[in-house]
Coordinates of C-alpha atoms and ligand atoms in Angstrom, one line a residue:
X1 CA 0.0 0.0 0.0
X2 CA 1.3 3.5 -1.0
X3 CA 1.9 5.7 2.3
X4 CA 0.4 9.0 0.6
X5 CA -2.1 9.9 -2.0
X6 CA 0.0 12.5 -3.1
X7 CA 3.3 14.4 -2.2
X8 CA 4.7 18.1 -3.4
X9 CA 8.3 17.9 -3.3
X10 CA 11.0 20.2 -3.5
X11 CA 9.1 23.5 -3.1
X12 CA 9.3 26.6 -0.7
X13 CA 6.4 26.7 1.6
X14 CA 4.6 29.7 3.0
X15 CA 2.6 30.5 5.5
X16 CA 1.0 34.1 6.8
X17 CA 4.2 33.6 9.7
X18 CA 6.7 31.5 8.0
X19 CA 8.9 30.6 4.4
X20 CA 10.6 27.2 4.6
X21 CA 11.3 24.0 2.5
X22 CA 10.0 21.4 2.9
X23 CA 7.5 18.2 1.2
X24 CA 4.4 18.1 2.3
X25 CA 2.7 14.5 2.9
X26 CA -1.4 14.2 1.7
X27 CA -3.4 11.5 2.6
X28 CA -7.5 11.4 2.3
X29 CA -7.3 15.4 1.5
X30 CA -5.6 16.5 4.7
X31 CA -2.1 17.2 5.3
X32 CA -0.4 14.3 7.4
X33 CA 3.3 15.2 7.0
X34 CA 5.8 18.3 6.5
X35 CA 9.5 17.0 6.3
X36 CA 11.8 15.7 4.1
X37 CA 12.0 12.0 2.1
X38 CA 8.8 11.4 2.8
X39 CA 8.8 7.7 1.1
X40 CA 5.7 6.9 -1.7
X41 CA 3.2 8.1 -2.7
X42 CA 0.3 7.2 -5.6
X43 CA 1.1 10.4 -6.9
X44 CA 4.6 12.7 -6.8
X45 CA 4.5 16.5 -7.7
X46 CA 7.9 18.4 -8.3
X47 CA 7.3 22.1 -7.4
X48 CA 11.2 22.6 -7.7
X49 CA 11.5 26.2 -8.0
X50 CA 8.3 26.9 -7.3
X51 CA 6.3 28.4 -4.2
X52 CA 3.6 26.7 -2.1
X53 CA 1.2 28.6 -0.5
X54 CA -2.3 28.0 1.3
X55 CA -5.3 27.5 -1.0
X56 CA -6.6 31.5 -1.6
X57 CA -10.2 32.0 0.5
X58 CA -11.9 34.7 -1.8
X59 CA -14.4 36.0 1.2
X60 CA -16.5 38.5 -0.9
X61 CA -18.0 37.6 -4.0
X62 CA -21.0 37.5 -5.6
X63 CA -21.9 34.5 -7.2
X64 CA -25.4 33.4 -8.7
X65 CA -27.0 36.4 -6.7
X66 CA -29.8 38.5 -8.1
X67 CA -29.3 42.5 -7.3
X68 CA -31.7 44.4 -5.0
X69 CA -32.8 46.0 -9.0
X70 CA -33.3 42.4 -10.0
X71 CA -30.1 41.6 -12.4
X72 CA -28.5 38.4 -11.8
X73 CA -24.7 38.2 -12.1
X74 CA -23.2 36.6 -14.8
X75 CA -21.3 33.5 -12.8
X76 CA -22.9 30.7 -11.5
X77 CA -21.6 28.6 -9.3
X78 CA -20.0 26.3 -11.8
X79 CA -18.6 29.1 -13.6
X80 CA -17.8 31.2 -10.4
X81 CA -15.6 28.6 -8.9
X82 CA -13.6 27.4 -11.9
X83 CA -12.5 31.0 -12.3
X84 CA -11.8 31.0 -8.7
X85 CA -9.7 28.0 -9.1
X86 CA -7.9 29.6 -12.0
X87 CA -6.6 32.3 -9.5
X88 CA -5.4 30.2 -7.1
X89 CA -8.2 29.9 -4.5
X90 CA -10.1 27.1 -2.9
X91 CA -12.5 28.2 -0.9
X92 CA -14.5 30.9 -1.5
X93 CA -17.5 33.0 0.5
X94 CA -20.5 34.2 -1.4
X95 CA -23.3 35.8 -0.2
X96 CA -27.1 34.3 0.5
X97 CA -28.5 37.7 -0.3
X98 CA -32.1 38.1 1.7
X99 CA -34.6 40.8 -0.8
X100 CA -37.3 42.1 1.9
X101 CA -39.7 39.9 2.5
X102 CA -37.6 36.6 2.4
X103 CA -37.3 34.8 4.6
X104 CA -33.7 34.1 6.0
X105 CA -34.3 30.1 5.8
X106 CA -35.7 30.6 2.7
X107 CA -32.3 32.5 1.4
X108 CA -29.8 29.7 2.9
X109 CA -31.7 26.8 1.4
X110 CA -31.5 28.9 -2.5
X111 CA -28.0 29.5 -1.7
X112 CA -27.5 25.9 -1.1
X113 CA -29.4 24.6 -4.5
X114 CA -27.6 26.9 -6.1
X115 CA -23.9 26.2 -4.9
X116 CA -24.2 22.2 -4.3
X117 CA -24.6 20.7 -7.9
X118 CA -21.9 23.2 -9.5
X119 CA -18.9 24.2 -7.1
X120 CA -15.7 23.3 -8.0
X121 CA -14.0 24.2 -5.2
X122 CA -14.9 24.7 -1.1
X123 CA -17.4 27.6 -0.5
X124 CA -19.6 28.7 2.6
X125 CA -22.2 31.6 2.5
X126 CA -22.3 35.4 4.5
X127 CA -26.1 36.0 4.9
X128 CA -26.8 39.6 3.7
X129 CA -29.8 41.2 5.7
X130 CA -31.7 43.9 4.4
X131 CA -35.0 43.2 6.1
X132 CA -34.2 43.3 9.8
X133 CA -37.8 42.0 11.3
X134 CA -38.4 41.2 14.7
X135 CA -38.7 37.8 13.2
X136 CA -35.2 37.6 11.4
X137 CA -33.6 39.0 14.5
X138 CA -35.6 37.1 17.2
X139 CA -35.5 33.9 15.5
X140 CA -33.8 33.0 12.5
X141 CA -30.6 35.2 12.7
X142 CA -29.9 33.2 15.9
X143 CA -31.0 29.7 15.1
X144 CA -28.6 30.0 12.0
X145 CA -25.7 31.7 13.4
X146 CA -25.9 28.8 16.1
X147 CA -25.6 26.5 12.7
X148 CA -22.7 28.0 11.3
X149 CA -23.9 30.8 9.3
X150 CA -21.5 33.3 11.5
X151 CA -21.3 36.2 9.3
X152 CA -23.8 38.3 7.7
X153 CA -23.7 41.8 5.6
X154 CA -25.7 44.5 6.3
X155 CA -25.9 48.1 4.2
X156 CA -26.0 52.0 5.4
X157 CA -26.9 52.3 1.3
X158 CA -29.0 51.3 -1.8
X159 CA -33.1 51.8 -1.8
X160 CA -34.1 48.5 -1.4
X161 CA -31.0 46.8 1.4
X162 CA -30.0 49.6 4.4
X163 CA -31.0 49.1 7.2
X164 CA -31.4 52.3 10.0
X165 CA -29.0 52.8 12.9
X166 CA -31.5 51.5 15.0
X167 CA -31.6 48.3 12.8
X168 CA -27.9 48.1 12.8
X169 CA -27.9 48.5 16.6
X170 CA -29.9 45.3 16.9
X171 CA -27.7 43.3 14.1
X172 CA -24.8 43.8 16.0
X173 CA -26.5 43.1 19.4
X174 CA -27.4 39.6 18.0
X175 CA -24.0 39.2 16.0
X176 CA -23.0 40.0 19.7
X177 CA -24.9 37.9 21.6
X178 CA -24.4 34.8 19.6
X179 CA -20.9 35.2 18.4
X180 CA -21.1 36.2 14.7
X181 CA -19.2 38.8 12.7
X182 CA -21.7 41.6 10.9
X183 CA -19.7 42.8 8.0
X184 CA -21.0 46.7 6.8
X185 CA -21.5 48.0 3.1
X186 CA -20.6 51.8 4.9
X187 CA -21.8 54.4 2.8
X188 CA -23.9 57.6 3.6
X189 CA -27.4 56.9 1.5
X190 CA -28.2 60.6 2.0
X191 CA -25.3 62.2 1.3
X192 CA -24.9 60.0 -1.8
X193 CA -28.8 60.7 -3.0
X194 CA -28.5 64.7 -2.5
X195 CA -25.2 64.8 -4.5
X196 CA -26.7 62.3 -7.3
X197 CA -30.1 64.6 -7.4
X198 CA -28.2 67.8 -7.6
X199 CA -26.1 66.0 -10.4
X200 CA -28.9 64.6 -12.5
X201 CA -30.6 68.0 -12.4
X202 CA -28.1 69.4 -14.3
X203 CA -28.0 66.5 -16.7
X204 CA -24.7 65.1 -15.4
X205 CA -26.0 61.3 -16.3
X206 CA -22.3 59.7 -17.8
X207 CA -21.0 57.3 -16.0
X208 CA -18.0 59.4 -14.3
X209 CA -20.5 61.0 -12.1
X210 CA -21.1 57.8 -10.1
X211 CA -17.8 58.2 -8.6
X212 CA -18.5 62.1 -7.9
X213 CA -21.8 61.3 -6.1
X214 CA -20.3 58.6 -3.8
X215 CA -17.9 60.8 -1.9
X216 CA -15.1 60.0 0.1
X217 CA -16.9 61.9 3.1
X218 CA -20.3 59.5 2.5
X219 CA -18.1 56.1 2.9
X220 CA -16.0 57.8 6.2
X221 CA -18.8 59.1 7.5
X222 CA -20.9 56.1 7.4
X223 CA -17.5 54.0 8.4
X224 CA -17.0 56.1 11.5
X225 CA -20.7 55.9 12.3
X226 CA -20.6 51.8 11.8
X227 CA -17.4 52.3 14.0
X228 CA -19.6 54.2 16.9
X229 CA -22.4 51.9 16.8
X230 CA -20.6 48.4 17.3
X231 CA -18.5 50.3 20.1
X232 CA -21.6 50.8 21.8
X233 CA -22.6 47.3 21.8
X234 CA -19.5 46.0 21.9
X235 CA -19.6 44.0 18.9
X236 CA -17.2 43.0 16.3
X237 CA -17.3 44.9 12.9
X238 CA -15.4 44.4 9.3
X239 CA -15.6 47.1 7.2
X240 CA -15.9 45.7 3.9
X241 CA -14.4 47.2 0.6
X242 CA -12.9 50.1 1.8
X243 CA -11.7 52.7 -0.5
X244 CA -11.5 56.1 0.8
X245 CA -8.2 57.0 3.2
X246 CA -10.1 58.5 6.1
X247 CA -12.6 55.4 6.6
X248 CA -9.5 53.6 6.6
X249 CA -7.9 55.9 9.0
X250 CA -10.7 55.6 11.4
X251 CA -10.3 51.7 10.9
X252 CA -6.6 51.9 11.9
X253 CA -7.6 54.2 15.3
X254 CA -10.0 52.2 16.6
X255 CA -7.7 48.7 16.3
X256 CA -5.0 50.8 17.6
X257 CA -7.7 51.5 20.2
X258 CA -8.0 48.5 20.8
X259 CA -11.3 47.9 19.3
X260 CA -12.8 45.0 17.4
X261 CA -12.9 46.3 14.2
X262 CA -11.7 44.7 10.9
X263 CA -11.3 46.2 7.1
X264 CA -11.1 44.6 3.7
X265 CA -10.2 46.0 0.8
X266 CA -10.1 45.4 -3.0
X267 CA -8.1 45.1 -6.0
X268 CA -10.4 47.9 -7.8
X269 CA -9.1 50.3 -4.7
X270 CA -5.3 49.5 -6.2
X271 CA -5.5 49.5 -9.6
X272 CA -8.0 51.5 -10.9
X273 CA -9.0 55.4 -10.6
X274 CA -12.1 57.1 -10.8
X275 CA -10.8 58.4 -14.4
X276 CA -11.2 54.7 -15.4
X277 CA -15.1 55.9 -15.4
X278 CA -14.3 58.9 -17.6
X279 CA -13.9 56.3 -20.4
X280 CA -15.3 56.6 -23.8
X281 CA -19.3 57.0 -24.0
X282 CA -20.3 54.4 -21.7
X283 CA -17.2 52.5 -21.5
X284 CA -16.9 54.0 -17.9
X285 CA -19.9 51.8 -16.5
X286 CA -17.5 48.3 -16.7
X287 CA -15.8 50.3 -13.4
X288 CA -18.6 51.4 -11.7
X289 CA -18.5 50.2 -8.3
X290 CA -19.4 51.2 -5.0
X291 CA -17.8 52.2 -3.4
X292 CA -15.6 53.5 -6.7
X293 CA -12.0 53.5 -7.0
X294 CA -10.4 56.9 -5.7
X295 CA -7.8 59.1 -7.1
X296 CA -4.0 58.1 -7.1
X297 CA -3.3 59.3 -3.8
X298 CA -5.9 57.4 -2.7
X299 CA -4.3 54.3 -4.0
X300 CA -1.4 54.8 -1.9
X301 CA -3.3 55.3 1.1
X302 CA -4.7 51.3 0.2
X303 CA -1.5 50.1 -0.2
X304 CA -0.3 51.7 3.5
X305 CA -3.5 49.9 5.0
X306 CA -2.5 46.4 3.4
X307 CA 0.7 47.4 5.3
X308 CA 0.1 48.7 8.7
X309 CA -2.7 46.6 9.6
X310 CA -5.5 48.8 9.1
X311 CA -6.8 45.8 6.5
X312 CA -6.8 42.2 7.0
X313 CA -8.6 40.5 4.1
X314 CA -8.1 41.3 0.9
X315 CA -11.2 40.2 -1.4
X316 CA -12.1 40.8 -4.8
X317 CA -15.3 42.0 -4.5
X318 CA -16.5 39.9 -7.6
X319 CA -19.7 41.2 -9.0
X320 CA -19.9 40.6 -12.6
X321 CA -22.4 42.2 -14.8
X322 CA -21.7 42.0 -18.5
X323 CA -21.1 44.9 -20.2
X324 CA -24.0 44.1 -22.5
X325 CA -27.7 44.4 -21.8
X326 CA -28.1 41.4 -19.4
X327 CA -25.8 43.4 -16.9
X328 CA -24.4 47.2 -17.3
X329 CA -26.4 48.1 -20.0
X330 CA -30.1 47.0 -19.2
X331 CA -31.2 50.2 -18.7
X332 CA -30.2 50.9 -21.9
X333 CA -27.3 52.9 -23.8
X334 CA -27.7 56.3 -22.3
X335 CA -29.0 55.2 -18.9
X336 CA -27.6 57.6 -16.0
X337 CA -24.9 56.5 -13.6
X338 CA -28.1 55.5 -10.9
X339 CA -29.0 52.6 -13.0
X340 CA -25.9 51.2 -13.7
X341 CA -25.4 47.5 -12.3
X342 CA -22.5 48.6 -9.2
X343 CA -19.9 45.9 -9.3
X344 CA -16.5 45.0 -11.1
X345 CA -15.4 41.1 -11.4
X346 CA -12.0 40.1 -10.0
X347 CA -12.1 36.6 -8.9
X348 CA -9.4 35.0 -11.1
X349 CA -7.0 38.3 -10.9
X350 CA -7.5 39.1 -7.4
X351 CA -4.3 37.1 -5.9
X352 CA -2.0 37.3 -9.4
X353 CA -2.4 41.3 -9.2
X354 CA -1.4 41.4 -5.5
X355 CA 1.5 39.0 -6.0
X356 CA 2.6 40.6 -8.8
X357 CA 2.2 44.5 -7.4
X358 CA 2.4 43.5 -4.1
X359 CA 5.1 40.9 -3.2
X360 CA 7.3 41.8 -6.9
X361 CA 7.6 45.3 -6.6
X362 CA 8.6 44.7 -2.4
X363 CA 5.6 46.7 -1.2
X364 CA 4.3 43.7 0.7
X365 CA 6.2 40.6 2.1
X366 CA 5.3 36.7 0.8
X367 CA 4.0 36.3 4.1
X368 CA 2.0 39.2 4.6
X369 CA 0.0 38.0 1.1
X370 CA -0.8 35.0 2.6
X371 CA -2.2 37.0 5.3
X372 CA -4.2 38.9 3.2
X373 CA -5.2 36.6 0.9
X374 CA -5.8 33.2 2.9
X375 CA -5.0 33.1 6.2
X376 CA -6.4 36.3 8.1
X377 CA -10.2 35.1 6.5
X378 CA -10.2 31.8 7.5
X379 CA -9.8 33.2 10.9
X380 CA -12.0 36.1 11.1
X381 CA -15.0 33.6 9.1
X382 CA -14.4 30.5 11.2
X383 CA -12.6 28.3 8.9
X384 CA -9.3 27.8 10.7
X385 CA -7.2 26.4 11.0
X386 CA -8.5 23.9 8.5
X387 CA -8.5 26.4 6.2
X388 CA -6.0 29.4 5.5
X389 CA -2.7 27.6 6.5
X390 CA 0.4 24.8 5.5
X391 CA 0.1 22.1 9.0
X392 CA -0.9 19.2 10.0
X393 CA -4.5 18.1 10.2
X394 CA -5.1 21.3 7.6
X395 CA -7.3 20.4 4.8
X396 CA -4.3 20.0 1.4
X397 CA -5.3 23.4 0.1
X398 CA -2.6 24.4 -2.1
X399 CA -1.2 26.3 -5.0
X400 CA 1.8 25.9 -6.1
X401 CA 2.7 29.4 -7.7
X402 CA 5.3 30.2 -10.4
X403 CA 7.0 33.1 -9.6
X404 CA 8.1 33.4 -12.5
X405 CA 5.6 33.3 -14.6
X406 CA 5.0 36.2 -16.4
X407 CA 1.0 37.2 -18.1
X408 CA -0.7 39.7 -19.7
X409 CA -4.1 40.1 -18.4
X410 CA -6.5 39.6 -21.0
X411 CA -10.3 38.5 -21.1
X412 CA -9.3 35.9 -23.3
X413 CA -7.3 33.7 -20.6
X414 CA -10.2 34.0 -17.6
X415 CA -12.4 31.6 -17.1
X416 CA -15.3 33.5 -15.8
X417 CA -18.5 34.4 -17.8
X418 CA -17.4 37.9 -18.2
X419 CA -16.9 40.0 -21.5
X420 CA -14.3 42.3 -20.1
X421 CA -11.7 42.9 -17.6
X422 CA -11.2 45.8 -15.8
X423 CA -7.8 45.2 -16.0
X424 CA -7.2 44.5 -19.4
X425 CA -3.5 44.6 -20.7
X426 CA -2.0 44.6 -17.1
X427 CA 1.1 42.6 -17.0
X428 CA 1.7 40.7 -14.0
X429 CA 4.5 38.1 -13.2
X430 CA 3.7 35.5 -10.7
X431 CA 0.3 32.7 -11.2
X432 CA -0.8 29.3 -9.9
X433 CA 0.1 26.6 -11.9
X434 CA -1.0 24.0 -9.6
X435 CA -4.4 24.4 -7.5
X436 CA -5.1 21.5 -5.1
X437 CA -8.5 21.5 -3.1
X438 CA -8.5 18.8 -0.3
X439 CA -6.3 16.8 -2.0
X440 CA -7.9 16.9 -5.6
X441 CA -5.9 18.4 -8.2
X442 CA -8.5 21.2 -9.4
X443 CA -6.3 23.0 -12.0
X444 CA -3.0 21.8 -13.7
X445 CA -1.7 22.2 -17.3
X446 CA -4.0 25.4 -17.5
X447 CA -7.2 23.4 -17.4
X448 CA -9.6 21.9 -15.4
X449 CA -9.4 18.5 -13.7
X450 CA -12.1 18.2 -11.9
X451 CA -16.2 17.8 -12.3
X452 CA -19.2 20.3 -11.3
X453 CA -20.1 19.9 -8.1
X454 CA -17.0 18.6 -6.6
X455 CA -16.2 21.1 -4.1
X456 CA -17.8 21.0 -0.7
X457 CA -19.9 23.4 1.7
X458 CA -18.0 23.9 4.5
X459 CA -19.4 24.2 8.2
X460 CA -18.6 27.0 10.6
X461 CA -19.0 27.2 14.2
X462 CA -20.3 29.9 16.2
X463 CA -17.4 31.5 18.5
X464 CA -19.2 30.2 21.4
X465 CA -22.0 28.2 22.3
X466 CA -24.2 30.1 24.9
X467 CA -25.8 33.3 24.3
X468 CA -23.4 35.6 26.3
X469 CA -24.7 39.2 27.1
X470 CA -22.1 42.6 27.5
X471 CA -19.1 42.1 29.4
X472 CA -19.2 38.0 29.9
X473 CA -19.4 37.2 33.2
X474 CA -18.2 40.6 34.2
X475 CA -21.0 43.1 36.4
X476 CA -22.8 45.7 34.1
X477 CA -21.4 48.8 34.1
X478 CA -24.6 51.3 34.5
X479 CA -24.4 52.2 30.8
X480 CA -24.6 49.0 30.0
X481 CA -27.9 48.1 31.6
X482 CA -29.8 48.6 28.6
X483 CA -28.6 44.9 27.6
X484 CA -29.2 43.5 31.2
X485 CA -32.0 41.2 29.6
X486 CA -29.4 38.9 27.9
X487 CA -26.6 38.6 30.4
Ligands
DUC1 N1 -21.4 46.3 -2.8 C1 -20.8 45.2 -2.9 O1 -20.5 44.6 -1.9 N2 -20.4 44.6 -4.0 C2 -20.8 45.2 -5.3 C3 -21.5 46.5 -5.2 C4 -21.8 46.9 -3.9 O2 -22.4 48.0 -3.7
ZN2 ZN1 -21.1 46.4 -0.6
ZN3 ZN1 -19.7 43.0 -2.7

């Protein structure tokens, strides 16, 4: 009998702490040994030269998920993943997006029809709220936190998903209570509808105006304000795709605080500029996004926060709409910047462009990629450590990169169901040449090696099992008594 299923020999490992060589040992999709002559195996890789790094976890992307203006985005599940598993990742986190009047149940069990017969690589779900009845709140945010769904989204913006202070207040009071993370779309809805009305009065419809109307000062505003509520109920909070430098400064102060706040940002915050909206005609709507990429300066500001610890995760924020009239264009050619689908795709790019920006040019080390790109998400999301790390009794989620390797980005070469890239022509050096998803080889020779429906869901735990009320086991301070009923 063969000792391993497979081994990867002769390539540099690295973790979000550590770079070291060594073979790595797989047996029935987890990783039994990290050392040297390892003995046989069914199956032998050579990654001599090459880097091995923990699977990607893509923890923001929307896949198979109708918007609040009813467009569905252009990957599936089947077509989602395999483009995933082209950029290196094997896990990744869509959302099971609630439209008012769902029911949250009702959401999950969609989510799951939708994912099971076509993933090809690990996924689990975020819930996204945007109808926050006593109902959802009282009962089914609770019972399916308490069954692994430990991380919902919630919005300060868009008609038809944010949710009031007050209803943010009680999100993060059950995220709170039950140990779950509430992740926050932070963006001033007023601020963002008296700028667009003053805009369109004047006829200032092109695209460019999108990125005019959502202000830096409506994203740090509403990021500050997110920041104030969850201090006030003592709850956890991730900022999710941050782009403007103060919301990221405010981000930074409170974890220097010493407060339990998180940010993620995205490659559209690094790579692209709000004159990429200022494109010919309507060219400008394939990078309209919210919240849209800054100015240059801007940029550097997201590059210091991948740095200093101001961001953890680094996500691509995947929401594909063709630029065609099934996505961008459905409300026509000459629609205004309000009815533009918001969203950019970056699944398959999100890890080569970092790599290649990142790690290449020195601004980030190896290590700190993984961080961003793996490690820190399994961790905030509940996945590790079988997830998001190189160890023992961690699930064999691996790609072997080629440094080396050197691309042009191109639409041609993805693998999603997009017709454009925002980041067409880029040259990057550094990709995946081997993906491997609990042991299953899911990418190799630039094609895929494995069948729809081949990936698996992936169950979280909440942080802890018993309700737990402010200050866990500690007295209530007097402001706190407005909680007393739960501790
Ligand atoms: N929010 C997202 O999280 N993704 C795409 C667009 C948006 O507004
Ligand atoms: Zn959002
Ligand atoms: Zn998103």
């Amino acid at each position: 009998m063969q000792e391993y299923d497979l081994i990867i020999k002769g390539g540099t490992i690295a973790t979000a702490s550590d770079t070291f060589d060594a073979d790595i040992g797989i047996r029935d999709g987890t990783i039994v040994t990290l050392g040297k002559d390892l003995g046989k195996a069914k199956r032998v890789i050579d990654a001599d030269g090459q880097l091995i790094l923990p699977g990607g976890i893509d923890a923001h992307c929307h896949i198979e998920q109708e918007s609040s203006t009813k467009i569905m985005t252009a990957d599936d599940f089947y077509s989602g993943s395999v483009s995933a598993a082209f950029g290196g990742n094997t896990t990744f986190i869509p959302f099971a997006a609630q439209h008012r009047g769902q029911s949250l149940r009702e959401v999950v069990k969609i989510a799951h029809e939708r994912a099971g017969p076509k993933s090809v690589i690990d996924y689990a779900f975020h819930l996204i709220i945007s109808d926050a009845n006593e109902n959802v709140l009282g009962q089914e945010l609770p019972a399916l936190i308490q069954e692994g769904y430990t991380s919902f989204k919630v919005y300060l913006t868009y008609e038809m998903l944010k949710i009031s202070d007050r209803q943010m207040l009680d999100v993060l009071s059950v995220a709170r209570t039950y140990g779950a993370m509430t992740m926050v779309h932070a963006e001033n809805d007023d601020v963002i509808s008296w700028i667009s009305d003053r805009l369109l009065m004047r006829g200032n419809t092109a695209p460019k105006f999108h990125a005019i109307a959502h202000a830096e000062i409506a994203e740090s505003e509403a990021s500050r304000r997110a920041i104030d509520l969850a201090r006030l109920v003592d709850a956890e909070l991730l900022i999710v795709h941050v782009s403007a430098p103060e919301a990221a400064e405010a981000i930074l102060k409170a974890r220097n605080n010493g407060i339990p706040i998180y940010g993620e940002t995205c490659p559209q915050y690094l790579f692209l500029t709000k004159d990429d909206l200022d494109r010919n005609g309507m060219e400008g709507a394939m990078f309209c996004c919210s919240p849209p990429p800054r100015d240059k300066s801007g940029q550097e500001a997201i590059w210091r926060g991948l740095k200093n610890g101001t961001f953890q995760v680094f996500s691509s924020d995947h929401a594909p709409y063709r630029y065609d009239e099934s996505g961008k264009l459905k409300n026509g050619p000459n629609a205004s910047f309000k009815k533009i689908a918001n969203g950019v795709p970056g699944l398959e790019v999100r890890m080569p462009l970092l790599f290649s920006e990142g790690v290449g040019k020195g601004r980030l080390t190896l290590n700190e990629f993984v961080a961003l790109t793996s490690t820190n998400a399994a961790k905030i999301y509940g996945l590790h450590p079988r997830k998001g790390t190189i160890a023992i009794g961690s699930d064999a989620d691996l790609a072997i990169w080629d440094p080396d390797w050197e691309r042009t980005i191109t639409q041609s070469i993805m693998h999603d169901n997009m017709d454009y890239t925002p980041y067409e022509g880029m040259k990057v050096k550094g990709w995946p040449r081997i993906v491997i998803n609990q042991g299953r080889v899911v990418v190799e020779n630039e094609e895929l090696q494995v069948v729809r429906g081949s990936g698996s869901f992936l169950d979280r735990a909440p942080k802890f099992t018993e309700p737990r009320g402010f200050g866990a086991g500690t007295p209530l301070s007097p402001e706190r008594s407005f909680d007393a009923d739960i501790s």
